[in-house]
Amino acid sequence: MANRQPLIAGNWKLNGTRESVVELASAIASGAEGLSTEVLVCPVSVHLSDVLAVVGKSPVRLGAQNCAEAESGAYTGEVSATMLKEFACEYVIVGHSERRSLYHETSEQVAQKCLTVQKAGMTPILCVGETLEEREAEQVEAVIAAQLDAVLKVGNVEAFRQMVVAYEPVWAIGTGKTASPEEAQAVHALIREKISSLDPEIGSSLRILYGGSMKAENAASLLGQADIDGGLIGGAALDATSFLAICEAAASTVEKSAS
Ligand code: 13P
């Protein structure tokens, strides 16, 4: 099995004040010291500078929640990938289901954003996932395949070399309903098989995160699955104790596999 370091990413969404995010980031930075897992926080863009001042010298990485497809120009209200890079962002969440559903981002736009993020020297966290309706209609595989195909079409399998995929079933986001470890693992395996069939090395080293009501109580069983390489956490990432408990659960999967 490829040696994939787990990644625990906090997607803070549209939350916090300058003061509260600094407090949260400081608590996470001190708790993440020495953990054998990668820890990432993704505040809103206007909080990046404050959060960077706190996590800059810690092991905690910084990421953004979205970026413009275009590199620059007349796009009022947008933030470009190169601007995010200037704030030491290493990752950008791309195609979150809230962006797809509330802001009507298409898979083609999402694919373009992945390339823009990579061109700026960062790693996209490409979110994919089905709605409850699609799951009930047994379309999970087709929906995920189409979301991945849009990226493959513009960037080929090579686009997945510097990429993290996050499987976030839409029905599990912010609902308290989590996919069971087996349900999640089945989709993660599908994603890996699809990429591996095109390039086994890229597929086996691709990190695939689970997102959707992951919390301290269910993290260990999800993270214990063969193809679940971390988590993209919403609600539980806003509380340092809960978030760090998930980071510790991820770190203990590394220690278990090393022993
Ligand atoms: P919750 O953890 O609040 O369900 O959110 C998941 C998510 O959307 C992370 O991007």
Coordinates of C-alpha atoms and ligand atoms in Angstrom, one line a residue:
M1 CA 0.0 0.0 0.0
A2 CA 1.3 3.5 -0.8
N3 CA 2.4 5.6 2.1
R4 CA -0.3 8.2 2.2
Q5 CA 0.0 10.7 5.1
P6 CA -3.4 11.4 6.4
L7 CA -4.7 15.0 6.0
I8 CA -7.2 16.5 8.4
A9 CA -8.6 19.7 6.9
G10 CA -10.9 22.2 8.6
N11 CA -13.3 24.0 6.3
W12 CA -14.4 26.9 8.5
K13 CA -16.9 28.1 5.8
L14 CA -18.4 31.5 6.4
N15 CA -17.7 31.7 10.2
G16 CA -15.8 33.6 12.7
T17 CA -14.4 37.0 13.5
R18 CA -10.8 38.2 13.3
E19 CA -10.6 37.6 17.0
S20 CA -12.3 34.2 17.1
V21 CA -10.4 32.7 14.2
V22 CA -7.0 33.7 15.8
E23 CA -8.1 32.0 19.1
L24 CA -9.2 28.9 17.2
A25 CA -6.0 28.8 15.1
S26 CA -3.8 29.2 18.2
A27 CA -5.4 26.3 20.0
I28 CA -5.1 24.1 16.9
A29 CA -1.5 25.1 16.3
S30 CA -0.4 24.2 19.8
G31 CA -2.4 20.9 19.8
A32 CA -1.1 19.8 16.4
E33 CA 2.5 20.0 17.5
G34 CA 4.2 16.6 17.0
L35 CA 1.2 14.8 15.4
S36 CA 2.0 12.4 12.6
T37 CA -0.8 13.8 10.4
E38 CA -1.0 16.8 8.2
V39 CA -3.3 19.4 9.6
L40 CA -4.9 22.2 7.5
V41 CA -7.2 25.1 8.2
C42 CA -9.2 26.9 5.6
P43 CA -10.6 30.2 6.8
V44 CA -12.4 32.8 4.7
S45 CA -9.9 34.8 2.5
V46 CA -10.2 38.0 4.6
H47 CA -9.0 36.1 7.7
L48 CA -6.0 34.5 6.0
S49 CA -3.5 37.1 7.1
D50 CA -4.6 36.9 10.8
V51 CA -4.5 33.1 10.7
L52 CA -1.2 33.0 9.0
A53 CA 0.3 35.2 11.7
V54 CA -0.7 32.4 14.2
V55 CA 0.0 29.2 12.3
G56 CA 3.0 30.4 10.2
K57 CA 5.6 28.9 12.4
S58 CA 3.5 25.9 13.4
P59 CA 3.0 22.6 11.5
V60 CA -0.6 23.7 10.6
R61 CA -1.0 24.4 6.9
L62 CA -3.2 27.1 5.5
G63 CA -5.8 26.8 2.7
A64 CA -8.6 28.7 1.0
Q65 CA -12.2 27.7 0.4
N66 CA -12.5 28.7 -3.2
C67 CA -10.7 30.8 -5.9
A68 CA -11.4 32.4 -9.3
E69 CA -11.1 30.4 -12.4
A70 CA -9.3 33.3 -14.1
E71 CA -5.8 34.4 -13.1
S72 CA -6.6 38.1 -13.1
G73 CA -8.8 40.7 -14.8
A74 CA -12.3 42.2 -14.7
Y75 CA -13.9 39.7 -12.3
T76 CA -15.4 41.9 -9.5
G77 CA -15.5 40.2 -6.2
E78 CA -13.2 37.3 -7.0
V79 CA -9.9 36.2 -5.4
S80 CA -7.3 34.6 -7.6
A81 CA -5.1 31.6 -6.9
T82 CA -1.9 33.6 -7.1
M83 CA -3.3 36.1 -4.5
L84 CA -4.0 33.1 -2.2
K85 CA -0.5 31.8 -2.7
E86 CA 0.8 35.2 -1.5
F87 CA -0.8 34.4 1.9
A88 CA 1.1 31.1 2.1
C89 CA -1.9 29.0 1.1
E90 CA -0.9 25.5 0.1
Y91 CA -4.3 24.1 -0.7
V92 CA -7.6 25.4 -2.1
I93 CA -10.9 23.7 -1.7
V94 CA -12.5 23.5 -5.1
G95 CA -16.0 22.5 -6.1
H96 CA -17.5 22.2 -2.6
S97 CA -21.1 21.1 -2.9
E98 CA -22.2 24.5 -1.5
R99 CA -20.4 26.2 -4.4
R100 CA -21.9 23.8 -6.9
S101 CA -25.5 24.1 -5.5
L102 CA -25.7 27.6 -4.2
Y103 CA -23.5 29.3 -6.7
H104 CA -24.2 27.0 -9.7
E105 CA -20.6 26.1 -10.3
T106 CA -20.4 23.5 -13.1
S107 CA -18.0 20.6 -13.2
E108 CA -16.3 22.3 -16.1
Q109 CA -15.6 25.4 -14.0
V110 CA -14.5 23.3 -11.1
A111 CA -12.0 21.5 -13.4
Q112 CA -10.7 24.8 -14.7
K113 CA -10.2 26.0 -11.1
C114 CA -8.2 22.9 -10.3
L115 CA -5.8 23.7 -13.1
T116 CA -5.6 27.4 -12.0
V117 CA -4.8 26.3 -8.4
Q118 CA -2.0 23.9 -9.7
K119 CA -0.6 26.5 -12.0
A120 CA -0.2 28.9 -9.0
G121 CA 1.8 26.1 -7.2
M122 CA -0.9 24.9 -4.8
T123 CA -2.9 21.7 -4.4
P124 CA -6.6 21.6 -5.1
I125 CA -8.9 19.7 -2.8
L126 CA -11.4 18.6 -5.4
C127 CA -14.8 17.9 -3.7
V128 CA -17.1 15.3 -5.2
G129 CA -20.3 13.7 -3.9
E130 CA -23.9 12.8 -4.7
T131 CA -27.2 14.1 -3.4
L132 CA -29.6 11.9 -1.5
E133 CA -31.8 11.7 -4.6
E134 CA -28.9 10.5 -6.7
R135 CA -28.0 7.9 -4.0
E136 CA -31.6 6.7 -3.9
A137 CA -31.6 6.4 -7.7
E138 CA -28.4 4.4 -7.5
Q139 CA -26.4 7.0 -9.4
V140 CA -23.5 7.4 -7.0
E141 CA -21.0 5.8 -9.3
A142 CA -22.1 7.8 -12.4
V143 CA -22.3 11.1 -10.5
I144 CA -18.8 10.7 -9.1
A145 CA -17.4 9.5 -12.4
A146 CA -18.8 12.6 -14.2
Q147 CA -17.3 14.9 -11.6
L148 CA -13.9 13.3 -12.0
D149 CA -14.2 13.1 -15.8
A150 CA -14.6 16.8 -16.1
V151 CA -11.1 17.2 -14.5
L152 CA -9.6 14.3 -16.6
K153 CA -10.9 16.0 -19.7
V154 CA -9.0 19.2 -19.2
G155 CA -6.0 18.0 -17.2
N156 CA -5.7 14.3 -17.9
V157 CA -4.7 11.8 -15.2
E158 CA -1.6 13.9 -14.6
A159 CA -3.9 16.5 -13.0
F160 CA -4.4 14.1 -10.1
R161 CA -0.7 14.0 -9.3
Q162 CA -0.9 17.2 -7.3
M163 CA -4.4 16.9 -6.0
V164 CA -6.5 15.7 -3.0
V165 CA -10.0 14.4 -3.6
A166 CA -12.7 14.9 -1.0
Y167 CA -15.7 12.6 -1.1
E168 CA -18.5 14.6 0.5
P169 CA -21.9 13.0 0.2
V170 CA -24.2 16.0 0.0
W171 CA -26.8 14.4 2.3
A172 CA -24.2 14.0 5.0
I173 CA -23.0 17.7 5.1
G174 CA -24.1 19.6 8.2
T175 CA -26.9 17.1 8.7
G176 CA -25.4 15.0 11.5
K177 CA -25.9 11.9 9.1
T178 CA -22.6 10.3 8.3
A179 CA -22.0 7.7 5.6
S180 CA -21.2 4.5 7.4
P181 CA -17.5 3.5 7.2
E182 CA -18.4 0.8 4.7
E183 CA -20.5 3.1 2.5
A184 CA -17.8 5.7 2.4
Q185 CA -15.0 3.1 1.8
A186 CA -17.0 1.8 -1.2
V187 CA -17.0 5.2 -2.9
H188 CA -13.4 5.9 -2.0
A189 CA -12.4 2.6 -3.5
L190 CA -14.3 3.5 -6.7
I191 CA -12.5 6.8 -6.9
R192 CA -9.1 5.2 -6.5
E193 CA -9.9 2.4 -9.0
K194 CA -10.9 5.0 -11.6
I195 CA -7.7 7.0 -11.3
S196 CA -5.5 3.8 -10.8
S197 CA -6.9 2.3 -14.0
L198 CA -5.4 5.3 -15.9
D199 CA -2.2 5.5 -13.9
P200 CA -1.6 3.0 -11.0
E201 CA 1.1 5.1 -9.4
I202 CA -1.0 8.3 -9.3
G203 CA -4.0 6.3 -8.1
S204 CA -2.2 4.6 -5.2
S205 CA -0.7 7.8 -4.0
L206 CA -3.8 9.9 -4.3
R207 CA -5.2 11.1 -0.9
I208 CA -9.0 10.8 -0.7
L209 CA -10.6 12.5 2.2
Y210 CA -14.1 11.9 3.6
G211 CA -16.3 14.8 4.5
G212 CA -19.8 15.0 6.0
S213 CA -20.6 15.1 9.7
M214 CA -17.2 13.7 10.6
K215 CA -16.6 14.2 14.3
A216 CA -14.5 13.0 17.2
E217 CA -17.0 10.1 17.8
N218 CA -17.0 8.6 14.3
A219 CA -13.5 9.6 13.1
A220 CA -11.6 6.5 14.1
S221 CA -13.9 4.1 12.3
L222 CA -14.0 6.2 9.1
L223 CA -10.3 6.8 9.1
G224 CA -9.6 3.1 9.7
Q225 CA -10.9 2.3 6.2
A226 CA -8.3 1.3 3.7
D227 CA -9.0 4.1 1.2
I228 CA -10.0 6.9 3.6
D229 CA -6.9 9.1 3.9
G230 CA -8.2 11.9 6.1
G231 CA -11.2 14.2 6.5
L232 CA -12.6 17.5 5.4
I233 CA -14.4 18.8 8.5
G234 CA -17.0 21.5 8.7
G235 CA -18.9 22.0 12.0
A236 CA -16.5 20.0 14.2
A237 CA -13.6 22.1 12.8
L238 CA -14.9 25.2 14.6
D239 CA -14.1 23.7 18.0
A240 CA -10.4 23.1 18.7
T241 CA -11.0 20.2 21.0
S242 CA -13.2 18.3 18.6
F243 CA -11.0 19.1 15.6
L244 CA -7.8 18.0 17.5
A245 CA -9.5 14.8 18.6
I246 CA -10.1 14.0 14.9
C247 CA -6.4 14.8 14.1
E248 CA -5.4 12.5 16.9
A249 CA -7.6 9.7 15.6
A250 CA -5.8 10.1 12.2
A251 CA -2.4 10.1 13.8
S252 CA -3.2 6.9 15.6
T253 CA -4.0 5.2 12.3
V254 CA -0.5 6.0 11.2
E255 CA 1.0 4.7 14.4
K256 CA -1.1 1.5 14.1
S257 CA 0.0 0.9 10.5
A258 CA 3.7 1.5 11.4
S259 CA 3.7 -1.0 14.3
Ligands
13P1 P1 -19.9 19.1 8.2 O1 -18.6 18.5 8.8 O2 -20.4 20.3 9.0 O3 -20.9 18.1 7.9 O4 -19.4 19.8 6.8 C1 -18.6 19.0 6.0 C2 -18.1 19.9 4.9 O5 -18.9 20.4 4.1 C3 -16.7 20.1 4.8 O6 -16.3 20.7 3.7

